[in-house]
Amino acid sequence: MKRLGREELTALLEPQPPSDAFWNRAIDAERAVIGVSPEAVDGESEGEAGERERRNRRRRGESGPDGPLSTGDIVDVGDDSFVVVAVEETAAGGRRYRIDLIEPRADG
């Protein structure tokens, strides 16, 4: 499990990180889904060889690496925090990360 700030997550998800509007909607809805490309998941296996490996994994019923985020990771966005509650592999080899807003702790 790791804890990332919004800027750290942005660096991992370049060139298309979540926008301000995305985070505002996520905070309002208390949940969201972040989608990333196959290249963001495993940049070392790009091109035809990477695509071939992803197809072979899917045929075997195996999922690939989680990519930049894993279940249990926390992303801090200003005063709010989200936890990754699920990771789903897309048909193309990318990932969808389902995140839920964490309730602030009550001090006292």
XYZ file of C-alpha atoms in Angstrom:
108
model
C 0.000 0.000 0.000
C 1.247 3.452 -0.833
C 0.013 6.971 -0.243
C 0.291 9.464 -3.102
C -0.416 13.128 -3.414
C -2.313 14.394 -6.423
C 0.919 15.680 -8.003
C 2.602 12.279 -7.637
C -0.381 10.559 -9.250
C -0.354 13.126 -12.056
C 3.293 12.277 -12.805
C 2.436 8.551 -12.998
C -0.529 9.067 -15.323
C 0.968 11.507 -17.851
C 0.098 12.561 -20.510
C -3.582 12.569 -19.436
C -3.910 12.749 -15.648
C -7.288 13.369 -13.967
C -8.371 17.020 -14.312
C -9.607 19.462 -11.674
C -13.153 18.840 -12.913
C -12.675 15.072 -12.440
C -11.570 15.510 -8.821
C -14.408 17.973 -8.086
C -16.975 15.470 -9.418
C -15.274 12.614 -7.541
C -15.429 14.516 -4.261
C -19.098 15.433 -4.826
C -20.022 11.840 -5.745
C -17.700 10.358 -3.069
C -16.382 7.877 -5.662
C -14.971 7.683 -9.173
C -13.118 5.503 -11.669
C -9.680 6.377 -13.035
C -8.836 4.764 -16.384
C -5.267 4.332 -17.609
C -3.747 3.087 -20.847
C -1.770 -0.163 -21.238
C 1.415 1.913 -21.571
C 0.859 3.429 -18.130
C 0.422 -0.077 -16.689
C 3.566 -1.694 -18.056
C 5.636 0.717 -20.091
C 8.432 -1.835 -20.477
C 6.322 -4.089 -22.700
C 5.078 -1.621 -25.303
C 4.548 -2.280 -28.985
C 3.775 -5.601 -30.623
C 5.570 -7.670 -27.993
C 3.588 -5.992 -25.210
C 0.319 -6.490 -27.047
C 1.165 -10.148 -27.676
C 1.929 -10.650 -23.962
C -1.370 -8.993 -22.944
C -3.329 -11.221 -25.380
C -1.591 -14.344 -24.052
C -2.359 -13.385 -20.445
C -6.032 -12.820 -21.319
C -6.224 -16.228 -23.079
C -4.778 -17.869 -19.978
C -7.263 -15.994 -17.792
C -4.468 -14.141 -16.020
C -4.389 -10.476 -15.177
C -1.272 -8.426 -15.593
C 0.377 -6.135 -13.078
C -1.835 -3.609 -11.265
C 0.061 -0.702 -12.794
C 0.516 2.650 -11.092
C -2.090 1.946 -8.378
C -3.121 -1.116 -6.373
C -6.037 -1.952 -4.116
C -5.556 -0.205 -0.784
C -3.477 2.677 -2.153
C -4.507 6.141 -0.971
C -4.576 9.315 -3.065
C -4.668 12.650 -1.222
C -6.467 15.479 -3.027
C -6.320 18.651 -0.946
C -8.128 17.977 2.341
C -9.793 14.846 0.913
C -8.444 11.336 0.444
C -9.520 8.426 -1.734
C -8.724 4.729 -1.396
C -8.403 2.356 -4.359
C -11.079 -0.294 -3.729
C -10.823 -2.284 -6.975
C -8.564 -2.742 -9.993
C -10.032 -4.042 -13.255
C -8.041 -4.922 -16.380
C -9.518 -3.627 -19.632
C -9.641 -5.667 -22.842
C -6.825 -3.524 -24.265
C -4.606 -4.147 -21.231
C -5.224 -0.842 -19.440
C -6.706 -0.553 -15.969
C -9.740 0.948 -14.292
C -9.189 1.954 -10.682
C -12.341 2.343 -8.615
C -11.764 4.865 -5.841
C -13.939 5.777 -2.854
C -13.732 8.891 -0.704
C -12.433 8.189 2.798
C -14.491 9.673 5.607
C -12.419 12.165 7.599
C -11.400 10.896 11.013
C -13.221 12.428 13.923
C -10.627 13.706 16.390
C -11.573 13.694 19.989
